[in-house]
Amino acid sequence: MVFLTTLRGQAEAYVHGLPNSDIINWNSLLQKMELRFGHSNMKESYLVEAKLRKRKSGETFRDLGQSIEDLYRRAYPASPDTVQENSIKTFLDACGESEEFRLSVRRSRPKTLQDAVTSAMEEECIRLSERHKNSMKKSVYSVETNNKDQYSRRKNDNSQRGRRVPNTANYRKAKVEDITCYNCGEIGHYRSQCGRLLRGNIVPPVKTDGDRAVSQLNRARSEQ
């Protein structure tokens, strides 16, 4: 029979295991093939597979809905209303990873499987758009914060470079050693701190070498 040559896999192995009387009798062979591989005996399997169906990674909502509908069509080939009702219910239970997402799709109250698929696609687009906006806001905030931090660091660095902080003890010591009292001419204190001034002893200012040179020059001119 030509039919036997077209069989492959499990069907071919099953037929070759049947008695010759069943193989040569077309009605008997068809009946046994229907019992073994027909949809009528696979109904429970199709129903379980449909109810356990979840969205796979990278799978579109359209493909998910079509897969669920195909399983229910095989389980209820003569009942399209039952196929549609169960397909919608199962799709709404399997369309999202979170319960919040599934509730959002259910609120649209889809009347057909296509309506449920469309609502799921729209909800996903809205969430992706919101997620993208939030990501952009975080990126802008992060960039602004980094720029402010860098500006503050540069400002502090520049102020630190422009400011020379001397050693206080050495600075004061060096200043005191360079001070000449205008009262007594001694080094090491101010006129207001001069002991002689405090005791009422006012000493005439000490003439420097420059002052003496000017006095001598003026004296020489007067003698001429």
GROMACS .gro file of C-alpha atoms in nm:
model
  224
    1MET     CA    1   0.000   0.000   0.000
    2VAL     CA    2   0.117   0.351  -0.083
    3PHE     CA    3  -0.006   0.475   0.257
    4LEU     CA    4   0.245   0.255   0.440
    5THR     CA    5   0.538   0.404   0.246
    6THR     CA    6   0.447   0.757   0.366
    7LEU     CA    7   0.463   0.672   0.734
    8ARG     CA    8   0.762   0.787   0.940
    9GLY     CA    9   0.876   0.768   1.301
   10GLN     CA   10   0.633   0.636   1.561
   11ALA     CA   11   0.357   0.581   1.306
   12GLU     CA   12   0.579   0.359   1.091
   13ALA     CA   13   0.695   0.157   1.391
   14TYR     CA   14   0.335   0.120   1.516
   15VAL     CA   15   0.200  -0.005   1.183
   16HIS     CA   16   0.479  -0.258   1.139
   17GLY     CA   17   0.386  -0.399   1.480
   18LEU     CA   18   0.025  -0.465   1.380
   19PRO     CA   19  -0.100  -0.803   1.257
   20ASN     CA   20  -0.113  -0.848   0.880
   21SER     CA   21  -0.491  -0.877   0.894
   22ASP     CA   22  -0.516  -0.520   1.027
   23ILE     CA   23  -0.258  -0.387   0.783
   24ILE     CA   24  -0.430  -0.516   0.472
   25ASN     CA   25  -0.776  -0.409   0.594
   26TRP     CA   26  -0.798  -0.032   0.531
   27ASN     CA   27  -1.092   0.031   0.767
   28SER     CA   28  -0.929  -0.165   1.047
   29LEU     CA   29  -0.595   0.011   0.991
   30LEU     CA   30  -0.760   0.355   0.984
   31GLN     CA   31  -0.949   0.281   1.304
   32LYS     CA   32  -0.637   0.169   1.488
   33MET     CA   33  -0.437   0.469   1.362
   34GLU     CA   34  -0.715   0.700   1.478
   35LEU     CA   35  -0.718   0.542   1.822
   36ARG     CA   36  -0.341   0.564   1.851
   37PHE     CA   37  -0.270   0.905   1.698
   38GLY     CA   38  -0.611   1.075   1.657
   39HIS     CA   39  -0.711   1.396   1.834
   40SER     CA   40  -0.996   1.229   2.019
   41ASN     CA   41  -0.756   1.036   2.241
   42MET     CA   42  -0.519   1.334   2.279
   43LYS     CA   43  -0.781   1.574   2.417
   44GLU     CA   44  -0.662   1.559   2.776
   45SER     CA   45  -0.303   1.597   2.666
   46TYR     CA   46  -0.387   1.906   2.459
   47LEU     CA   47  -0.583   2.060   2.747
   48VAL     CA   48  -0.300   2.008   2.995
   49GLU     CA   49  -0.043   2.144   2.753
   50ALA     CA   50  -0.257   2.451   2.685
   51LYS     CA   51  -0.314   2.528   3.055
   52LEU     CA   52   0.055   2.491   3.133
   53ARG     CA   53   0.159   2.705   2.838
   54LYS     CA   54   0.373   3.006   2.934
   55ARG     CA   55   0.535   3.275   2.728
   56LYS     CA   56   0.883   3.173   2.619
   57SER     CA   57   1.183   3.403   2.612
   58GLY     CA   58   1.168   3.621   2.301
   59GLU     CA   59   0.825   3.491   2.201
   60THR     CA   60   0.572   3.746   2.076
   61PHE     CA   61   0.221   3.771   2.219
   62ARG     CA   62   0.082   3.687   1.877
   63ASP     CA   63   0.277   3.358   1.864
   64LEU     CA   64   0.174   3.274   2.219
   65GLY     CA   65  -0.194   3.332   2.142
   66GLN     CA   66  -0.176   3.129   1.822
   67SER     CA   67  -0.008   2.837   2.000
   68ILE     CA   68  -0.273   2.831   2.275
   69GLU     CA   69  -0.556   2.853   2.023
   70ASP     CA   70  -0.413   2.563   1.817
   71LEU     CA   71  -0.405   2.339   2.125
   72TYR     CA   72  -0.769   2.414   2.209
   73ARG     CA   73  -0.874   2.361   1.848
   74ARG     CA   74  -0.727   2.014   1.864
   75ALA     CA   75  -0.903   1.944   2.193
   76TYR     CA   76  -1.239   2.087   2.078
   77PRO     CA   77  -1.243   2.057   1.697
   78ALA     CA   78  -1.622   2.088   1.676
   79SER     CA   79  -1.669   2.364   1.934
   80PRO     CA   80  -1.527   2.704   1.820
   81ASP     CA   81  -1.697   2.899   2.101
   82THR     CA   82  -1.531   2.677   2.361
   83VAL     CA   83  -1.199   2.721   2.181
   84GLN     CA   84  -1.231   3.102   2.189
   85GLU     CA   85  -1.340   3.118   2.554
   86ASN     CA   86  -1.063   2.891   2.681
   87SER     CA   87  -0.801   3.052   2.459
   88ILE     CA   88  -0.871   3.399   2.601
   89LYS     CA   89  -0.866   3.276   2.961
   90THR     CA   90  -0.543   3.081   2.919
   91PHE     CA   91  -0.375   3.365   2.731
   92LEU     CA   92  -0.457   3.614   3.007
   93ASP     CA   93  -0.302   3.376   3.261
   94ALA     CA   94   0.016   3.327   3.056
   95CYS     CA   95   0.077   3.663   2.887
   96GLY     CA   96   0.284   3.836   3.156
   97GLU     CA   97   0.558   3.754   3.402
   98SER     CA   98   0.398   3.964   3.677
   99GLU     CA   99   0.045   3.958   3.815
  100GLU     CA  100   0.030   4.335   3.780
  101PHE     CA  101   0.081   4.307   3.405
  102ARG     CA  102  -0.185   4.038   3.368
  103LEU     CA  103  -0.434   4.244   3.570
  104SER     CA  104  -0.373   4.544   3.344
  105VAL     CA  105  -0.454   4.334   3.037
  106ARG     CA  106  -0.764   4.184   3.203
  107ARG     CA  107  -0.900   4.534   3.275
  108SER     CA  108  -0.937   4.586   2.900
  109ARG     CA  109  -1.203   4.309   2.905
  110PRO     CA  110  -1.112   4.150   2.570
  111LYS     CA  111  -1.398   3.975   2.389
  112THR     CA  112  -1.179   3.780   2.148
  113LEU     CA  113  -0.832   3.631   2.158
  114GLN     CA  114  -0.715   3.895   1.912
  115ASP     CA  115  -0.839   4.169   2.149
  116ALA     CA  116  -0.643   4.009   2.433
  117VAL     CA  117  -0.327   3.990   2.220
  118THR     CA  118  -0.364   4.356   2.116
  119SER     CA  119  -0.414   4.470   2.477
  120ALA     CA  120  -0.107   4.279   2.590
  121MET     CA  121   0.104   4.434   2.312
  122GLU     CA  122  -0.016   4.786   2.398
  123GLU     CA  123   0.052   4.736   2.769
  124GLU     CA  124   0.401   4.610   2.695
  125CYS     CA  125   0.474   4.911   2.473
  126ILE     CA  126   0.357   5.152   2.745
  127ARG     CA  127   0.577   4.986   3.006
  128LEU     CA  128   0.880   4.980   2.778
  129SER     CA  129   0.831   5.350   2.703
  130GLU     CA  130   0.804   5.438   3.073
  131ARG     CA  131   1.110   5.227   3.151
  132HIS     CA  132   1.306   5.406   2.877
  133LYS     CA  133   1.204   5.749   3.009
  134ASN     CA  134   1.306   5.659   3.364
  135SER     CA  135   1.637   5.527   3.237
  136MET     CA  136   1.701   5.852   3.049
  137LYS     CA  137   1.615   6.059   3.358
  138LYS     CA  138   1.856   5.857   3.570
  139SER     CA  139   2.130   5.896   3.309
  140VAL     CA  140   2.080   6.274   3.291
  141TYR     CA  141   2.075   6.304   3.672
  142SER     CA  142   2.390   6.092   3.698
  143VAL     CA  143   2.571   6.307   3.440
  144GLU     CA  144   2.466   6.632   3.612
  145THR     CA  145   2.575   6.500   3.951
  146ASN     CA  146   2.911   6.389   3.815
  147ASN     CA  147   2.963   6.728   3.649
  148LYS     CA  148   2.881   6.909   3.973
  149ASP     CA  149   3.117   6.686   4.170
  150GLN     CA  150   3.397   6.738   3.918
  151TYR     CA  151   3.339   7.116   3.921
  152SER     CA  152   3.351   7.124   4.301
  153ARG     CA  153   3.670   6.917   4.307
  154ARG     CA  154   3.837   7.141   4.049
  155LYS     CA  155   3.728   7.451   4.239
  156ASN     CA  156   3.867   7.316   4.566
  157ASP     CA  157   4.191   7.210   4.398
  158ASN     CA  158   4.236   7.553   4.242
  159SER     CA  159   4.169   7.730   4.571
  160GLN     CA  160   4.416   7.503   4.749
  161ARG     CA  161   4.682   7.572   4.484
  162GLY     CA  162   4.634   7.949   4.511
  163ARG     CA  163   4.655   7.952   4.889
  164ARG     CA  164   4.992   7.911   5.056
  165VAL     CA  165   4.947   7.806   5.414
  166PRO     CA  166   5.266   7.886   5.606
  167ASN     CA  167   5.385   7.709   5.914
  168THR     CA  168   5.242   7.934   6.186
  169ALA     CA  169   5.524   7.887   6.437
  170ASN     CA  170   5.804   7.942   6.185
  171TYR     CA  171   5.618   8.232   6.026
  172ARG     CA  172   5.580   8.417   6.354
  173LYS     CA  173   5.938   8.342   6.454
  174ALA     CA  174   6.075   8.476   6.127
  175LYS     CA  175   5.864   8.791   6.152
  176VAL     CA  176   5.973   8.866   6.508
  177GLU     CA  177   6.341   8.820   6.422
  178ASP     CA  178   6.310   9.075   6.141
  179ILE     CA  179   6.139   9.342   6.353
  180THR     CA  180   6.336   9.654   6.461
  181CYS     CA  181   6.201   9.867   6.744
  182TYR     CA  182   6.161  10.234   6.643
  183ASN     CA  183   6.222  10.345   7.002
  184CYS     CA  184   6.540  10.169   7.110
  185GLY     CA  185   6.663  10.038   6.777
  186GLU     CA  186   6.689   9.680   6.902
  187ILE     CA  187   6.567   9.385   6.703
  188GLY     CA  188   6.301   9.147   6.821
  189HIS     CA  189   6.007   9.357   6.930
  190TYR     CA  190   5.773   9.636   6.821
  191ARG     CA  191   5.792   9.994   6.953
  192SER     CA  192   5.463   9.943   7.141
  193GLN     CA  193   5.628   9.648   7.321
  194CYS     CA  194   5.952   9.833   7.402
  195GLY     CA  195   6.039   9.816   7.770
  196ARG     CA  196   6.214  10.150   7.767
  197LEU     CA  197   5.908  10.321   7.623
  198LEU     CA  198   5.689  10.163   7.885
  199ARG     CA  199   5.930  10.300   8.156
  200GLY     CA  200   5.920  10.646   8.002
  201ASN     CA  201   6.266  10.625   7.845
  202ILE     CA  202   6.231  10.751   7.493
  203VAL     CA  203   6.541  10.679   7.291
  204PRO     CA  204   6.605  10.880   6.976
  205PRO     CA  205   6.577  10.681   6.659
  206VAL     CA  206   6.888  10.494   6.560
  207LYS     CA  207   7.050  10.628   6.248
  208THR     CA  208   7.128  10.379   5.981
  209ASP     CA  209   7.433  10.385   5.753
  210GLY     CA  210   7.226  10.555   5.489
  211ASP     CA  211   7.124  10.830   5.730
  212ARG     CA  212   7.489  10.886   5.830
  213ALA     CA  213   7.597  10.905   5.468
  214VAL     CA  214   7.331  11.166   5.394
  215SER     CA  215   7.436  11.371   5.701
  216GLN     CA  216   7.803  11.362   5.599
  217LEU     CA  217   7.717  11.467   5.244
  218ASN     CA  218   7.508  11.760   5.371
  219ARG     CA  219   7.790  11.865   5.611
  220ALA     CA  220   8.048  11.856   5.329
  221ARG     CA  221   7.829  12.073   5.108
  222SER     CA  222   7.779  12.327   5.387
  223GLU     CA  223   8.154  12.353   5.451
  224GLN     CA  224   8.213  12.425   5.084
   0.00000   0.00000   0.00000
